[in-house]
């Protein structure tokens, strides 16, 4: 009898999984996307994935949309249909219905094995809860309070580069990405947790948290992401992934993160106690993101059900580090690249910055510089560090379109239908460079375009400046004000101090492929990974 039940149960389970596998493999024949125009597949196993991975971000997709229209489908793994659209209405729908469109589970699993269940990984109710408690720490007033950290660290970087230039001011060859990365790491350490990485002074090689971060970042690229991905499908492999360097680094980060969170809690409780004794205002002046987050989470005006668990608070430590440091250094590096290709713009910017009589500007000084603002907007439009995002439909849905398409059977549609499980690309760089939106010069660096932008770009569903650089909707970048102020401080200090030229012919600079972040690479030195060698000399006036 028991044997029969076990047998029936096994057959049931096997049938269930076989049916699931069959429906997975049959998706190309059943998907409503099959009649949407799109390129032919290159292989049954990889679909068009390899073509995409072997080309510069969005270049291939741009050729497809030129040929087949704004809304297309292409083939993913096992030839499964994926949706790709530049239609701003469709993208607005996807980004603003974050309960119906999540990050794919595999991506979240891989990310959570590195970052924990922080804001980047959380979805649905959990995401809303985390975001609500975290939003105040990233408000305009709070970021304004961090400006002196941005400026001090920019000045420190300036002094490091200054020492590399000979006295006779012959241009020094400086790999600017390295210095900018050290600067942004020091900034996120101080502004994020009041932690000193000291990477600009001593390479930070002795700092335990810095070491752990470097290992964790290595584990987010190349072959290292395959182990957590495989462990997702074959759970026994999770034992192996627990023994990896990345897992060890995560343990270190958890331990240090716990100490930081505990420290902040004690400080906050102490400040509250002192205030209750003498009725004075709370005296805690911690302005770093983690203090503000812990404080918001302990506040009496939120209910227990809205409070984050210690584990969720802790997960924000690697989340801030990973989300906030490389994105900003890469964006500033692309800005220096663009300014080295547009020397008139570099000089115009310098002249504007020189009108300020201070070396250490306040946030109001930085905000009062329109050309600086335009240069940053143009950089993030043309070189958004994150080039594409990705979502999966959590339910069958009908996505409205602004631009109609004609399907393979000659029928016209003003919507596209997706079924649960369909993967959708969210094009960031492709939309930022769309000629239809920005005009024929969309691929050129022209800060002047921000004096009057085309009306069409108002339809872009991005949170900032009619671009997708920081995405839009409920998952839009929480740190965008932080990043913009940091970039402004860096450019203010560096462009006033130095003149920048490329140290290699511009045609040799390309963008990394197969990486989530678009990093500059010298095409015949790929073994050195990302870098931007520049010739830097002091600006001595004209
Ligand atoms: C130029 C610099 C930056 C760029 C271009 C950038 C871009 C982005 C983008 C595109 C996303 C959405 C990712 C997705 O959902 O697929 C995002 C999310 C996020 N960013 Fe940034 N970011 C930058 C700087 C920062 C900084 C400085 C911080 C923190 C100090 C930060 C923290 C975050 C967090 C926590 C999220 C997840 C938000 C959520 O899902 O609710 N970012 N960022």
Coordinates of C-alpha atoms and ligand atoms in Angstrom, one line a residue:
X1 CA 0.0 0.0 0.0
X2 CA 2.7 2.5 1.1
X3 CA 4.8 1.4 -1.9
X4 CA 1.8 2.1 -4.2
X5 CA 1.4 5.6 -2.7
X6 CA 5.1 6.3 -3.1
X7 CA 5.1 5.0 -6.7
X8 CA 2.0 7.2 -7.6
X9 CA 3.7 10.2 -5.9
X10 CA 6.9 9.7 -7.8
X11 CA 5.0 9.4 -11.1
X12 CA 3.1 12.5 -10.2
X13 CA 6.2 14.5 -9.4
X14 CA 8.1 13.3 -12.5
X15 CA 5.1 14.1 -14.7
X16 CA 4.8 17.5 -13.2
X17 CA 8.4 18.3 -13.9
X18 CA 8.3 16.8 -17.4
X19 CA 5.2 18.9 -18.3
X20 CA 7.0 22.0 -16.9
X21 CA 10.1 21.2 -19.0
X22 CA 7.9 20.6 -22.1
X23 CA 6.1 23.9 -21.7
X24 CA 9.5 25.6 -21.2
X25 CA 10.8 24.1 -24.4
X26 CA 7.6 24.7 -26.4
X27 CA 7.5 28.4 -25.5
X28 CA 8.8 29.5 -28.9
X29 CA 5.8 27.7 -30.5
X30 CA 3.2 29.0 -28.1
X31 CA 4.4 32.5 -27.1
X32 CA 2.3 35.4 -28.3
X33 CA 5.5 37.1 -29.3
X34 CA 6.2 34.6 -32.1
X35 CA 4.3 36.8 -34.7
X36 CA 6.0 40.0 -33.5
X37 CA 8.8 41.0 -36.0
X38 CA 12.4 40.2 -35.1
X39 CA 15.7 38.8 -36.3
X40 CA 16.2 35.1 -37.1
X41 CA 17.7 32.9 -34.4
X42 CA 21.4 31.9 -34.7
X43 CA 21.3 28.7 -32.7
X44 CA 18.7 26.5 -30.9
X45 CA 20.6 26.5 -27.6
X46 CA 21.8 30.2 -27.5
X47 CA 19.2 31.9 -29.7
X48 CA 20.6 35.4 -30.4
X49 CA 22.4 35.6 -27.0
X50 CA 25.9 35.1 -28.3
X51 CA 25.4 37.7 -31.0
X52 CA 24.4 40.2 -28.3
X53 CA 27.3 39.2 -26.0
X54 CA 29.8 39.6 -28.7
X55 CA 28.8 43.1 -29.8
X56 CA 29.0 46.5 -28.1
X57 CA 26.1 47.3 -25.8
X58 CA 22.9 48.0 -27.8
X59 CA 24.6 48.2 -31.2
X60 CA 23.0 45.0 -32.5
X61 CA 19.6 45.8 -31.0
X62 CA 19.8 49.2 -32.7
X63 CA 20.3 47.5 -36.1
X64 CA 17.4 45.2 -35.3
X65 CA 15.0 48.0 -34.4
X66 CA 16.1 50.0 -37.5
X67 CA 15.2 47.0 -39.6
X68 CA 12.2 45.5 -37.8
X69 CA 10.6 48.4 -35.9
X70 CA 10.5 49.7 -32.3
X71 CA 8.9 46.6 -30.8
X72 CA 10.5 43.3 -31.7
X73 CA 11.2 39.9 -30.3
X74 CA 14.5 38.0 -30.3
X75 CA 15.6 34.6 -29.1
X76 CA 17.1 33.8 -25.7
X77 CA 18.3 30.5 -24.3
X78 CA 16.6 27.5 -25.9
X79 CA 15.2 29.8 -28.6
X80 CA 12.7 31.2 -26.1
X81 CA 11.1 34.5 -27.2
X82 CA 12.1 37.7 -25.4
X83 CA 10.6 41.1 -25.9
X84 CA 12.7 44.1 -26.8
X85 CA 11.0 47.5 -27.2
X86 CA 12.0 51.1 -27.5
X87 CA 8.4 52.2 -27.1
X88 CA 8.3 54.7 -24.2
X89 CA 4.7 53.9 -23.3
X90 CA 5.4 50.2 -23.1
X91 CA 8.5 50.8 -21.0
X92 CA 6.6 53.1 -18.7
X93 CA 4.0 50.4 -18.2
X94 CA 6.6 47.8 -17.4
X95 CA 8.6 50.0 -15.0
X96 CA 5.6 51.4 -13.2
X97 CA 3.9 48.0 -12.6
X98 CA 6.7 46.7 -10.5
X99 CA 4.4 44.1 -8.9
X100 CA 3.9 42.5 -12.3
X101 CA 7.5 42.8 -13.6
X102 CA 10.3 41.6 -11.4
X103 CA 14.0 41.1 -11.9
X104 CA 14.4 37.5 -13.2
X105 CA 14.6 34.9 -10.3
X106 CA 18.0 33.6 -11.5
X107 CA 19.5 37.1 -11.5
X108 CA 18.1 37.8 -8.0
X109 CA 19.4 34.5 -6.7
X110 CA 22.9 35.2 -8.0
X111 CA 22.8 38.8 -6.7
X112 CA 21.5 37.7 -3.3
X113 CA 24.3 35.2 -2.9
X114 CA 26.6 38.2 -3.1
X115 CA 24.6 41.1 -1.7
X116 CA 22.1 39.5 0.6
X117 CA 18.4 40.4 0.5
X118 CA 19.0 44.2 0.1
X119 CA 17.1 46.8 -1.9
X120 CA 18.6 45.7 -5.3
X121 CA 17.3 42.1 -4.8
X122 CA 14.0 42.7 -3.0
X123 CA 10.7 42.7 -4.9
X124 CA 7.0 43.3 -4.2
X125 CA 6.0 44.0 -0.6
X126 CA 9.5 43.5 0.8
X127 CA 10.9 46.0 -1.7
X128 CA 8.2 48.6 -0.8
X129 CA 9.0 48.2 2.9
X130 CA 12.7 48.6 2.4
X131 CA 12.3 51.5 0.1
X132 CA 10.0 53.4 2.4
X133 CA 12.5 53.2 5.3
X134 CA 15.5 54.0 3.1
X135 CA 14.1 56.9 1.0
X136 CA 14.6 59.6 3.7
X137 CA 18.4 58.9 3.9
X138 CA 18.7 59.8 0.2
X139 CA 16.6 63.0 0.3
X140 CA 18.0 66.3 -1.0
X141 CA 18.8 67.7 2.5
X142 CA 20.6 64.5 3.6
X143 CA 22.7 64.4 0.4
X144 CA 23.4 68.2 0.7
X145 CA 25.0 67.4 4.1
X146 CA 27.5 65.0 2.4
X147 CA 28.8 67.6 0.0
X148 CA 32.0 68.4 2.0
X149 CA 32.9 64.6 1.9
X150 CA 32.6 64.7 -1.9
X151 CA 34.7 67.9 -2.2
X152 CA 37.4 66.8 0.3
X153 CA 37.9 63.5 -1.5
X154 CA 38.0 65.2 -4.9
X155 CA 40.7 67.5 -3.6
X156 CA 42.6 64.5 -2.2
X157 CA 42.5 62.9 -5.7
X158 CA 43.6 66.1 -7.3
X159 CA 46.6 66.2 -5.0
X160 CA 47.5 62.6 -5.8
X161 CA 47.5 63.3 -9.5
X162 CA 49.3 66.6 -9.1
X163 CA 52.2 64.7 -7.5
X164 CA 52.3 62.5 -10.6
X165 CA 52.9 65.4 -13.0
X166 CA 56.6 66.5 -13.3
X167 CA 57.5 70.0 -12.2
X168 CA 58.0 71.2 -15.8
X169 CA 54.4 70.3 -16.4
X170 CA 55.1 67.7 -19.1
X171 CA 51.8 65.7 -19.4
X172 CA 51.8 62.6 -17.2
X173 CA 50.2 59.4 -18.4
X174 CA 47.6 58.6 -15.7
X175 CA 45.1 55.8 -15.7
X176 CA 42.2 57.9 -14.5
X177 CA 39.6 55.1 -13.9
X178 CA 41.9 53.7 -11.1
X179 CA 42.1 57.0 -9.2
X180 CA 38.4 57.8 -9.7
X181 CA 37.5 54.3 -8.4
X182 CA 39.6 54.9 -5.2
X183 CA 38.0 58.2 -4.7
X184 CA 34.4 56.9 -5.0
X185 CA 35.2 54.0 -2.8
X186 CA 36.5 56.3 -0.1
X187 CA 33.4 58.4 -0.5
X188 CA 30.9 55.6 -0.2
X189 CA 32.9 54.3 2.9
X190 CA 32.6 57.7 4.6
X191 CA 29.2 58.9 3.4
X192 CA 27.7 55.4 3.5
X193 CA 28.9 54.1 6.9
X194 CA 31.4 56.6 8.3
X195 CA 34.1 54.0 7.5
X196 CA 37.6 55.0 6.3
X197 CA 38.9 52.9 3.4
X198 CA 42.0 55.1 3.0
X199 CA 42.3 53.8 -0.6
X200 CA 43.5 57.2 -2.0
X201 CA 46.3 57.3 0.7
X202 CA 47.5 53.8 1.0
X203 CA 45.7 51.8 -1.7
X204 CA 43.4 50.6 1.1
X205 CA 45.1 47.2 0.8
X206 CA 45.1 46.7 4.6
X207 CA 41.4 47.4 5.0
X208 CA 39.5 44.2 5.7
X209 CA 36.2 45.6 4.3
X210 CA 37.9 46.9 1.2
X211 CA 39.5 43.5 0.6
X212 CA 36.2 41.7 1.0
X213 CA 34.5 44.2 -1.4
X214 CA 37.2 43.5 -4.1
X215 CA 36.7 39.8 -3.8
X216 CA 32.9 40.2 -3.9
X217 CA 33.1 42.4 -7.0
X218 CA 35.4 39.8 -8.7
X219 CA 32.7 37.2 -7.9
X220 CA 30.1 39.3 -9.9
X221 CA 31.9 39.0 -13.2
X222 CA 33.1 36.4 -15.8
X223 CA 33.0 32.7 -14.8
X224 CA 32.5 33.5 -11.1
X225 CA 28.8 34.1 -11.7
X226 CA 28.3 30.6 -13.0
X227 CA 28.6 28.8 -9.7
X228 CA 25.7 30.6 -8.0
X229 CA 23.8 30.2 -11.3
X230 CA 24.4 26.5 -11.4
X231 CA 23.6 26.2 -7.7
X232 CA 20.3 27.7 -8.4
X233 CA 19.4 24.8 -10.7
X234 CA 21.3 22.1 -8.7
X235 CA 20.9 23.0 -5.0
X236 CA 23.6 20.5 -3.8
X237 CA 26.1 22.8 -5.5
X238 CA 25.2 25.4 -2.9
X239 CA 27.6 23.6 -0.6
X240 CA 30.4 24.4 -3.0
X241 CA 29.3 28.0 -3.4
X242 CA 29.4 28.3 0.4
X243 CA 33.1 27.5 0.2
X244 CA 34.0 30.0 -2.5
X245 CA 36.2 33.1 -1.9
X246 CA 33.0 35.2 -2.6
X247 CA 31.2 33.4 0.3
X248 CA 34.2 34.0 2.6
X249 CA 34.2 37.7 1.6
X250 CA 30.5 37.9 2.3
X251 CA 31.1 36.5 5.8
X252 CA 33.7 39.2 6.5
X253 CA 31.3 41.8 5.2
X254 CA 28.4 40.5 7.3
X255 CA 30.6 40.5 10.5
X256 CA 31.8 44.1 9.8
X257 CA 28.3 45.2 8.8
X258 CA 26.9 43.8 12.0
X259 CA 29.4 45.7 14.1
X260 CA 28.5 48.9 12.2
X261 CA 24.8 48.4 12.6
X262 CA 25.2 47.6 16.3
X263 CA 27.4 50.7 16.8
X264 CA 24.8 52.9 15.1
X265 CA 22.0 51.5 17.2
X266 CA 23.9 52.2 20.4
X267 CA 24.7 55.7 19.4
X268 CA 21.1 56.4 18.4
X269 CA 19.7 55.0 21.7
X270 CA 22.2 57.0 23.7
X271 CA 21.4 60.2 21.9
X272 CA 17.6 59.6 22.5
X273 CA 18.2 58.9 26.2
X274 CA 20.2 62.1 26.7
X275 CA 17.6 64.1 24.9
X276 CA 14.8 62.6 27.1
X277 CA 16.8 63.5 30.2
X278 CA 17.2 67.3 29.5
X279 CA 14.4 67.7 26.9
X280 CA 16.9 69.0 24.4
X281 CA 16.8 68.0 20.7
X282 CA 18.4 64.7 19.9
X283 CA 22.2 65.3 19.6
X284 CA 23.1 62.5 17.2
X285 CA 24.8 64.1 14.2
X286 CA 25.6 61.0 12.2
X287 CA 24.9 61.9 8.6
X288 CA 26.1 58.7 6.9
X289 CA 23.4 56.7 5.0
X290 CA 23.6 53.7 7.4
X291 CA 23.0 55.9 10.5
X292 CA 20.1 57.6 8.8
X293 CA 18.6 54.3 7.8
X294 CA 19.0 52.7 11.3
X295 CA 17.5 55.8 12.8
X296 CA 14.5 55.8 10.4
X297 CA 14.1 52.1 11.2
X298 CA 14.0 52.7 15.0
X299 CA 11.7 55.7 14.7
X300 CA 8.5 55.6 16.8
X301 CA 6.3 56.8 13.9
X302 CA 6.6 53.5 12.0
X303 CA 4.8 50.4 13.0
X304 CA 6.6 47.1 13.9
X305 CA 5.3 45.6 10.7
X306 CA 7.0 48.3 8.6
X307 CA 10.4 47.9 10.4
X308 CA 13.2 46.2 8.6
X309 CA 14.7 43.1 10.1
X310 CA 18.4 43.3 11.2
X311 CA 19.2 41.1 8.3
X312 CA 17.6 43.5 5.8
X313 CA 19.4 46.5 7.3
X314 CA 22.7 44.6 7.2
X315 CA 22.1 43.7 3.5
X316 CA 22.2 47.4 2.6
X317 CA 25.9 47.6 3.5
X318 CA 27.1 45.5 0.5
X319 CA 24.2 46.9 -1.5
X320 CA 25.4 50.6 -1.1
X321 CA 29.0 49.6 -1.7
X322 CA 28.4 47.6 -4.9
X323 CA 25.6 49.8 -6.3
X324 CA 27.2 53.1 -5.4
X325 CA 30.9 53.1 -6.0
X326 CA 31.8 51.7 -9.4
X327 CA 28.8 53.3 -11.2
X328 CA 29.9 56.8 -10.2
X329 CA 33.6 56.3 -11.0
X330 CA 32.8 54.8 -14.4
X331 CA 30.4 57.6 -15.2
X332 CA 33.0 60.3 -14.3
X333 CA 35.6 58.4 -16.4
X334 CA 33.4 58.5 -19.5
X335 CA 32.9 62.2 -18.8
X336 CA 36.6 62.8 -18.9
X337 CA 36.8 60.7 -22.1
X338 CA 34.0 62.8 -23.7
X339 CA 35.7 66.1 -22.7
X340 CA 39.0 64.9 -24.2
X341 CA 37.1 64.5 -27.5
X342 CA 35.5 67.9 -27.2
X343 CA 38.3 70.2 -26.2
X344 CA 36.1 73.3 -26.7
X345 CA 33.5 71.9 -24.2
X346 CA 36.3 71.1 -21.8
X347 CA 37.6 74.7 -22.0
X348 CA 34.1 76.1 -21.8
X349 CA 33.4 74.1 -18.7
X350 CA 36.7 75.2 -17.1
X351 CA 35.9 78.8 -17.7
X352 CA 32.5 78.4 -16.0
X353 CA 34.1 76.7 -13.0
X354 CA 36.8 79.3 -12.8
X355 CA 34.1 82.0 -12.1
X356 CA 33.7 80.5 -8.6
X357 CA 36.1 82.1 -6.2
X358 CA 36.4 79.0 -4.0
X359 CA 38.2 75.7 -4.2
X360 CA 35.7 74.0 -1.9
X361 CA 32.2 74.7 -3.3
X362 CA 29.0 74.3 -1.4
X363 CA 26.1 72.4 -2.9
X364 CA 24.5 75.8 -3.8
X365 CA 27.7 76.8 -5.7
X366 CA 27.6 73.5 -7.6
X367 CA 24.0 73.9 -8.5
X368 CA 24.5 77.4 -9.8
X369 CA 26.7 76.1 -12.7
X370 CA 24.5 75.4 -15.8
X371 CA 27.3 74.1 -18.1
X372 CA 28.5 71.7 -15.5
X373 CA 25.0 70.4 -15.2
X374 CA 24.7 70.0 -19.0
X375 CA 28.0 68.2 -19.2
X376 CA 26.9 65.6 -16.6
X377 CA 23.4 65.2 -18.2
X378 CA 25.1 64.6 -21.6
X379 CA 27.6 62.1 -20.2
X380 CA 24.9 60.1 -18.5
X381 CA 22.7 60.2 -21.6
X382 CA 25.5 59.0 -23.9
X383 CA 27.4 56.7 -21.5
X384 CA 25.0 55.4 -18.8
X385 CA 27.1 53.0 -16.7
X386 CA 24.3 50.4 -16.6
X387 CA 23.4 49.9 -20.3
X388 CA 20.4 47.5 -20.0
X389 CA 18.2 46.2 -17.3
X390 CA 16.0 43.2 -17.4
X391 CA 12.5 42.2 -16.1
X392 CA 10.3 39.1 -16.2
X393 CA 6.5 39.1 -16.5
X394 CA 5.0 37.7 -13.3
X395 CA 1.6 37.3 -15.0
X396 CA 0.1 37.3 -18.5
X397 CA -0.3 40.9 -19.5
X398 CA -1.2 43.2 -22.4
X399 CA 1.4 46.0 -22.8
X400 CA 0.1 49.2 -24.5
X401 CA 2.2 50.7 -27.3
X402 CA 2.5 54.2 -28.7
X403 CA 3.8 53.0 -32.0
X404 CA 1.8 50.3 -33.8
X405 CA 3.4 47.2 -35.3
X406 CA 2.4 44.8 -38.0
X407 CA 2.7 41.2 -37.1
X408 CA 3.8 38.2 -39.3
X409 CA 0.2 37.7 -40.4
X410 CA -0.2 41.3 -41.6
X411 CA -2.3 42.4 -38.6
X412 CA -1.7 45.8 -36.9
X413 CA -1.5 46.0 -33.1
X414 CA -1.4 48.9 -30.6
X415 CA -0.4 46.5 -27.8
X416 CA 1.8 43.5 -27.3
X417 CA 0.8 40.4 -25.3
X418 CA 3.2 38.7 -23.0
X419 CA 2.8 35.5 -21.0
X420 CA 4.0 34.9 -17.4
X421 CA 7.7 34.1 -17.5
X422 CA 8.5 36.2 -20.6
X423 CA 11.9 38.0 -20.3
X424 CA 11.9 41.7 -21.3
X425 CA 14.9 43.9 -21.9
X426 CA 14.8 47.4 -20.5
X427 CA 17.0 49.3 -22.9
X428 CA 18.9 52.1 -21.2
X429 CA 21.7 53.2 -23.5
X430 CA 19.6 52.4 -26.6
X431 CA 16.8 54.8 -25.6
X432 CA 19.3 57.4 -24.4
X433 CA 20.8 57.4 -27.9
X434 CA 17.6 57.0 -29.9
X435 CA 17.8 59.2 -33.0
X436 CA 14.0 59.3 -33.1
X437 CA 13.9 61.0 -29.7
X438 CA 17.1 63.0 -29.6
X439 CA 17.7 63.8 -33.3
X440 CA 20.3 62.8 -35.9
X441 CA 23.1 63.9 -33.7
X442 CA 22.0 61.6 -30.8
X443 CA 25.3 59.6 -30.9
X444 CA 27.4 62.8 -30.4
X445 CA 28.5 64.5 -27.2
X446 CA 26.9 67.9 -27.2
X447 CA 26.2 69.5 -23.8
X448 CA 24.5 72.4 -25.6
X449 CA 21.6 70.2 -26.5
X450 CA 20.4 70.6 -22.9
X451 CA 19.6 74.3 -23.5
X452 CA 16.4 73.1 -25.3
X453 CA 15.6 69.4 -25.5
X454 CA 13.3 67.9 -28.2
X455 CA 9.6 67.6 -27.0
X456 CA 9.7 63.9 -27.8
X457 CA 12.1 63.1 -24.9
X458 CA 9.5 64.1 -22.3
X459 CA 7.9 60.7 -22.9
X460 CA 11.0 58.8 -21.6
X461 CA 9.9 57.1 -18.4
X462 CA 13.2 57.8 -16.6
X463 CA 13.3 59.3 -13.0
X464 CA 15.9 62.0 -14.0
X465 CA 16.4 64.4 -16.9
X466 CA 14.4 62.5 -19.5
X467 CA 17.0 59.8 -19.7
X468 CA 17.0 56.2 -18.5
X469 CA 20.5 56.4 -16.8
X470 CA 18.9 55.9 -13.3
X471 CA 15.9 54.0 -14.7
X472 CA 12.4 54.9 -13.7
X473 CA 9.4 53.5 -11.7
X474 CA 9.6 52.0 -8.2
X475 CA 13.1 50.5 -8.8
X476 CA 14.7 53.7 -10.0
X477 CA 18.1 54.4 -8.6
X478 CA 17.7 55.6 -5.0
X479 CA 21.2 57.1 -5.0
X480 CA 20.9 59.4 -8.0
X481 CA 21.2 62.7 -6.1
X482 CA 24.2 61.2 -4.3
X483 CA 25.9 60.3 -7.6
X484 CA 25.1 63.6 -9.3
X485 CA 26.5 65.7 -6.4
X486 CA 29.6 63.5 -6.2
X487 CA 30.2 63.8 -10.0
X488 CA 29.8 67.6 -9.8
X489 CA 32.3 67.9 -7.0
X490 CA 34.8 65.7 -8.9
X491 CA 34.5 67.6 -12.1
X492 CA 34.6 71.0 -10.4
X493 CA 37.9 70.2 -8.7
X494 CA 39.6 68.2 -11.5
X495 CA 38.7 70.4 -14.5
X496 CA 39.8 73.5 -12.7
X497 CA 43.2 71.9 -11.9
X498 CA 44.1 69.9 -15.0
X499 CA 43.8 69.6 -18.8
X500 CA 42.9 66.1 -20.1
X501 CA 43.8 64.4 -23.3
X502 CA 43.6 60.8 -24.3
X503 CA 46.9 58.9 -24.1
X504 CA 45.8 56.5 -27.0
X505 CA 44.0 57.1 -30.2
X506 CA 40.2 57.5 -29.5
X507 CA 39.3 54.6 -31.9
X508 CA 41.1 52.3 -29.5
X509 CA 38.7 53.0 -26.6
X510 CA 35.7 50.7 -26.6
X511 CA 33.2 49.6 -24.0
X512 CA 33.5 46.3 -22.2
X513 CA 31.2 43.5 -23.4
X514 CA 29.3 40.9 -21.4
X515 CA 29.4 43.2 -18.3
X516 CA 26.5 44.9 -16.6
X517 CA 28.5 48.1 -16.3
X518 CA 29.9 49.7 -19.4
X519 CA 33.5 50.2 -18.6
X520 CA 36.1 51.8 -20.9
X521 CA 38.6 49.3 -22.3
X522 CA 41.7 49.8 -24.6
X523 CA 40.9 47.4 -27.4
X524 CA 44.5 46.0 -27.8
X525 CA 45.0 45.8 -24.1
X526 CA 41.9 43.8 -23.0
X527 CA 44.1 41.7 -20.7
X528 CA 44.3 44.9 -18.5
X529 CA 40.5 44.9 -18.2
X530 CA 38.9 48.3 -17.8
X531 CA 41.1 51.4 -17.9
X532 CA 41.3 54.9 -19.4
X533 CA 44.9 56.1 -19.9
X534 CA 45.0 59.9 -20.2
X535 CA 47.7 62.6 -20.6
X536 CA 47.2 65.0 -17.8
X537 CA 48.9 68.3 -17.2
X538 CA 48.2 71.2 -14.8
X539 CA 46.0 74.0 -16.1
X540 CA 48.1 77.1 -15.8
X541 CA 45.7 79.6 -17.5
X542 CA 45.9 81.1 -20.9
Ligands
LIG1 C1 26.2 57.4 -11.9 C2 26.0 56.6 -10.9 C3 24.8 55.6 -10.8 C4 24.1 55.1 -11.8 C5 24.2 55.4 -13.3 C6 23.1 54.2 -11.2 C7 22.1 53.5 -12.0 C8 21.2 52.7 -11.4 C9 20.2 52.0 -12.1 C10 20.0 52.0 -13.6 C11 19.4 51.3 -11.2 C12 18.2 50.4 -11.5 C13 18.7 48.9 -11.7 C14 17.6 48.0 -12.1 O1 16.6 48.0 -11.4 O2 17.8 47.2 -13.0 C15 19.9 51.6 -9.9 C16 19.4 51.1 -8.7 C17 20.0 51.3 -7.5 N1 21.0 52.2 -7.2 FE1 22.0 53.3 -8.5 N2 23.2 54.3 -9.9 C18 24.3 55.1 -9.6 C19 24.7 55.5 -8.3 C20 24.2 55.0 -7.1 C21 24.7 55.4 -5.8 C22 25.8 56.4 -5.5 C23 24.0 54.6 -4.9 C24 24.1 54.6 -3.4 C25 24.8 55.3 -2.7 C26 23.1 53.7 -5.7 C27 22.2 52.8 -5.1 C28 21.3 52.1 -5.8 C29 20.4 51.2 -5.2 C30 20.3 50.8 -3.8 C31 19.5 50.7 -6.3 C32 18.4 49.7 -6.2 C33 17.1 50.5 -6.1 C34 15.8 49.7 -6.0 O3 15.8 48.6 -6.6 O4 14.9 50.2 -5.4 N3 23.2 54.0 -7.0 N4 21.0 52.5 -10.0

